[in-house]
Coordinates of C-alpha atoms in Angstrom, one line a residue:
X80 CA 100.2 106.7 86.8
X81 CA 100.7 105.6 90.4
X82 CA 97.8 107.7 91.9
X83 CA 96.3 105.7 94.9
X84 CA 92.7 105.3 94.4
X85 CA 90.7 106.1 97.6
X86 CA 87.2 105.7 96.7
X87 CA 84.9 104.1 94.6
X88 CA 85.2 100.3 93.0
X89 CA 87.9 98.4 91.7
X90 CA 87.8 95.1 89.8
X91 CA 88.9 92.0 92.0
X92 CA 92.2 90.8 90.5
X93 CA 91.1 87.0 91.8
X94 CA 87.7 86.8 90.5
X95 CA 87.1 89.8 88.2
X96 CA 84.0 91.1 90.4
X97 CA 83.6 94.7 91.5
X98 CA 84.7 95.6 95.2
X99 CA 85.0 98.5 97.2
X100 CA 88.5 100.1 97.3
X101 CA 88.1 99.9 101.3
X102 CA 87.0 96.5 101.5
X103 CA 89.5 94.0 103.3
X104 CA 88.3 91.2 101.5
X105 CA 86.5 90.1 98.3
X106 CA 83.1 89.3 98.9
X107 CA 82.9 86.6 96.0
X108 CA 86.3 84.9 96.5
X109 CA 87.5 86.0 99.9
X110 CA 90.8 87.6 98.5
X111 CA 92.6 89.7 101.0
X112 CA 93.0 93.6 100.0
X113 CA 91.6 92.8 96.5
X114 CA 92.3 96.7 95.7
X115 CA 96.0 96.3 96.4
X116 CA 95.7 99.1 99.3
X117 CA 94.1 101.6 96.5
X118 CA 96.7 100.9 93.9
X119 CA 95.4 98.0 91.8
X120 CA 94.6 100.5 88.7
X121 CA 98.0 101.9 88.5
X122 CA 99.4 98.5 88.5
X123 CA 97.0 97.5 85.7
X124 CA 98.6 100.4 84.2
X125 CA 101.7 98.7 83.9
X126 CA 100.2 96.1 81.5
X127 CA 101.2 98.1 78.4
X128 CA 103.1 96.1 76.3
X129 CA 106.0 98.5 75.9
X130 CA 106.2 100.1 79.2
X131 CA 108.9 97.4 80.6
X132 CA 111.2 97.8 77.7
X133 CA 110.9 101.4 78.0
X134 CA 111.6 101.4 81.6
X135 CA 114.7 98.9 81.0
X136 CA 115.7 101.4 78.2
X137 CA 115.5 104.7 80.3
X138 CA 117.2 103.1 83.4
X139 CA 120.2 101.6 80.9
X140 CA 120.9 105.1 79.1
X141 CA 120.9 106.8 82.8
X142 CA 123.6 104.6 84.4
X143 CA 125.5 104.6 81.0
X144 CA 125.6 108.7 81.1
X145 CA 126.4 108.4 84.6
X146 CA 129.5 106.0 83.9
X147 CA 130.7 108.2 81.2
X148 CA 130.4 111.2 83.4
X149 CA 132.2 109.8 86.4
X150 CA 135.0 107.7 84.4
X151 CA 138.1 108.9 86.3
X152 CA 140.7 108.3 83.2
X153 CA 138.7 109.9 80.8
X154 CA 136.6 108.6 77.9
X155 CA 137.4 106.6 75.1
X156 CA 137.0 108.7 71.8
X157 CA 138.5 106.2 69.4
X158 CA 135.9 105.3 66.8
X159 CA 135.0 101.4 66.5
X160 CA 133.5 99.2 69.0
X161 CA 135.0 100.7 71.9
X162 CA 133.8 104.4 70.9
X163 CA 132.2 106.5 74.0
X164 CA 133.2 103.8 76.2
X165 CA 133.6 104.4 80.1
X166 CA 136.7 103.6 82.3
X167 CA 136.7 99.7 83.2
X168 CA 137.5 100.9 86.8
X169 CA 134.0 102.8 86.8
X170 CA 132.1 99.9 85.2
X171 CA 133.3 97.5 88.0
X172 CA 132.8 100.2 90.6
X173 CA 129.0 100.2 89.2
X174 CA 128.8 96.7 89.1
X175 CA 130.1 94.7 86.5
X176 CA 130.4 90.9 87.2
X177 CA 133.0 88.2 86.8
X178 CA 134.6 85.0 88.5
X179 CA 137.3 87.5 90.0
X180 CA 134.8 89.9 91.1
X181 CA 132.2 87.4 92.3
X182 CA 134.3 84.4 94.1
X183 CA 137.7 86.2 94.8
X184 CA 136.1 90.0 96.2
X185 CA 132.7 88.2 97.4
X186 CA 130.6 90.7 95.4
X187 CA 127.9 88.3 94.7
X188 CA 125.4 91.1 93.7
X189 CA 126.9 91.9 90.8
X190 CA 124.8 89.5 88.7
X191 CA 121.9 91.5 89.2
X192 CA 123.8 95.0 88.8
X193 CA 125.7 93.9 85.6
X194 CA 122.8 93.8 83.4
X195 CA 121.9 97.6 83.7
X196 CA 125.7 98.5 82.7
X197 CA 127.3 98.8 79.4
X198 CA 130.8 99.1 78.0
X199 CA 130.4 101.5 74.8
X200 CA 128.1 103.4 72.8
X201 CA 127.7 100.4 70.2
X202 CA 127.4 97.9 73.2
X203 CA 124.4 99.8 74.5
X204 CA 122.7 100.8 71.1
X205 CA 122.6 97.6 69.9
X206 CA 121.5 95.5 73.1
X207 CA 118.4 98.5 73.6
X208 CA 117.6 97.7 70.0
X209 CA 116.8 94.2 70.9
X210 CA 115.1 95.1 74.0
X211 CA 112.8 97.6 72.0
X212 CA 112.3 94.9 69.5
X213 CA 111.4 92.0 71.7
X214 CA 110.2 93.8 74.7
X215 CA 106.5 94.3 73.4
X216 CA 106.4 90.7 72.0
X217 CA 107.4 89.2 75.4
X218 CA 104.7 91.2 76.9
X219 CA 102.2 90.0 74.5
X220 CA 102.4 86.3 74.5
X221 CA 103.6 86.1 78.5
X222 CA 102.2 89.4 79.8
X223 CA 104.0 92.5 81.2
X224 CA 104.9 91.2 84.8
X225 CA 106.0 87.5 83.4
X226 CA 108.1 89.0 80.8
X227 CA 110.1 91.1 83.3
X228 CA 110.5 88.4 85.6
X229 CA 112.1 86.3 82.6
X230 CA 114.3 89.3 81.6
X231 CA 115.7 90.0 85.1
X232 CA 116.4 86.4 86.1
X233 CA 117.6 85.4 82.9
X234 CA 120.3 88.4 83.3
X235 CA 121.1 86.8 86.8
X236 CA 121.6 83.4 85.4
X237 CA 123.7 84.6 82.7
X238 CA 125.9 86.4 84.7
X239 CA 126.3 83.5 87.5
X240 CA 126.6 81.2 84.8
X241 CA 129.7 82.9 83.1
X242 CA 131.2 84.0 86.6
X243 CA 131.2 80.4 88.0
X244 CA 132.7 78.8 84.9
X245 CA 135.9 79.7 85.0
X246 CA 135.6 78.2 88.8
X247 CA 133.8 74.8 88.1
X248 CA 135.0 74.3 84.5
X249 CA 138.2 76.6 83.6
X250 CA 139.5 74.1 80.7
X251 CA 136.0 75.2 78.7
X252 CA 136.1 77.4 75.9
X253 CA 135.9 81.1 76.8
X254 CA 136.0 80.7 80.5
X255 CA 138.0 83.4 81.8
X256 CA 138.9 84.1 85.5
X257 CA 140.1 87.7 85.0
X258 CA 137.5 88.8 82.6
X259 CA 135.0 91.2 83.4
X260 CA 131.4 91.4 82.0
X261 CA 128.5 93.5 81.8
X262 CA 125.4 94.3 79.7
X263 CA 121.7 93.5 78.7
X264 CA 122.8 91.0 76.3
X265 CA 122.2 87.9 79.1
X266 CA 118.8 89.2 79.3
X267 CA 117.8 89.6 75.5
X268 CA 119.2 85.8 74.8
X269 CA 116.7 85.0 78.4
X270 CA 113.9 86.5 76.2
X271 CA 115.1 84.5 73.0
X272 CA 115.0 81.3 75.4
X273 CA 111.9 81.8 76.0
X274 CA 110.3 82.8 72.6
X275 CA 111.9 79.3 71.4
X276 CA 110.0 77.6 74.7
X277 CA 107.1 79.4 73.4
X278 CA 107.0 78.1 69.7
X279 CA 108.2 74.7 70.9
X280 CA 104.9 74.5 73.4
X281 CA 102.5 76.0 70.8
X282 CA 104.2 74.0 67.7
X283 CA 104.2 77.0 65.7
X284 CA 106.8 76.2 62.9
X285 CA 106.6 79.8 61.5
X286 CA 107.3 81.4 64.7
X287 CA 109.9 79.2 65.6
X288 CA 111.9 80.0 62.4
X289 CA 111.2 83.5 63.0
X290 CA 113.0 83.2 66.3
X291 CA 115.6 81.2 65.2
X292 CA 116.4 83.7 62.5
X293 CA 117.1 86.1 65.3
X294 CA 118.9 83.6 67.6
X295 CA 121.3 81.8 65.4
X296 CA 122.9 85.3 63.8
X297 CA 123.3 86.6 67.5
X298 CA 125.1 83.4 68.8
X299 CA 127.4 83.4 65.6
X300 CA 128.2 87.0 66.2
X301 CA 129.2 86.2 69.6
X302 CA 131.5 83.1 68.5
X303 CA 133.1 85.4 65.7
X304 CA 133.5 88.7 67.7
X305 CA 136.0 88.9 70.4
X306 CA 135.1 90.2 73.8
X307 CA 131.7 88.9 73.6
X308 CA 130.4 87.2 76.7
X309 CA 129.5 83.8 75.3
X310 CA 128.7 82.2 78.8
X311 CA 126.2 85.1 79.6
X312 CA 124.6 84.3 76.5
X313 CA 124.3 80.8 76.9
X314 CA 123.2 80.9 80.9
X315 CA 120.6 83.7 80.0
X316 CA 119.2 81.4 77.1
X317 CA 118.9 78.5 79.3
X318 CA 117.4 80.8 82.1
X319 CA 114.8 81.9 79.5
X320 CA 113.8 78.8 78.3
X321 CA 113.3 77.2 81.7
X322 CA 111.0 80.3 82.9
X323 CA 109.1 80.1 80.0
X324 CA 108.5 76.4 80.7
X325 CA 106.9 77.1 83.9
X326 CA 104.7 80.5 82.3
X327 CA 103.6 78.5 79.2
X328 CA 100.9 79.9 76.9
X329 CA 98.1 77.4 78.8
X330 CA 99.2 78.9 82.4
X331 CA 97.3 81.5 84.0
X332 CA 98.5 84.8 84.9
X333 CA 98.7 85.7 88.5
X334 CA 98.2 88.6 90.6
X335 CA 101.4 87.9 92.8
X336 CA 103.3 87.8 89.6
X337 CA 103.1 91.7 89.3
X338 CA 104.6 91.9 93.0
X339 CA 107.4 89.8 91.9
X340 CA 108.3 91.8 88.9
X341 CA 108.4 95.0 90.7
X342 CA 110.5 92.9 93.7
X343 CA 112.8 91.9 91.6
X344 CA 112.9 95.2 89.4
X345 CA 113.7 97.1 92.7
X346 CA 116.2 94.7 94.0
X347 CA 118.3 94.6 91.1
X348 CA 118.4 98.1 90.5
X349 CA 119.6 98.7 94.4
X350 CA 122.6 96.4 93.6
X351 CA 123.9 99.1 91.7
X352 CA 124.4 101.5 94.1
X353 CA 125.4 98.8 96.5
X354 CA 128.0 98.3 93.9
X355 CA 129.1 101.6 93.9
X356 CA 129.1 102.6 97.5
X357 CA 130.7 99.3 98.6
X358 CA 133.9 99.8 96.4
X359 CA 136.9 99.8 98.5
X360 CA 139.8 98.1 96.3

């Protein structure tokens, strides 16, 4: 997929005209390095609607298996919501987030890493189901790069909000300074927030009903089931809505958004080994 093209022509992402792979500038629009150093076709292959959600699911599953294999106190095998749950210490070491972790221990990067981690088999299965369901829809409406940007930044926003809430407003419901939080649900709610914004911008009442039919049960589920991080969900929802208001249906996709998505993906993934290697308490 990522083979570099060294000869021939490519389509300039700036103006859509054919340019040589080795051309330093597009002869028509003046864009610098229009072939993206020979990787433009490879990056265009990332436009498949399901590719980002597939990547997310694969990464989350691999990290979850590593959490299980490296759990020092064993794996929970009791049936229920905690079935096949890694040891809590291993979740924190891999990059779980929370007010205590972010503000007291100064592990700020965990707002990036926590979205890749999960606390049990049902937890990861539930979140990956929604990633699988919503990913192609988001890619179709916003484009793969912008869907990825919304996912990654909404996740970070969700964990920032839930970590900051016990510090700035400890009297609020569900604000627990000692809680540990992780999971892809903040990003999933970010996508739901983006879809709500899209339906409002386009005036699609049928689409709005469909989106709310997914969002409301998930919100109620979080309010009724103990242990669900509602502030992460609300932070992700708000983050997705705000980002989608910038990437509205009438805004044009830009080539730089591909690079932005890739940088965010790499940085958030690097937060996991950073968390693991920096563990010292």
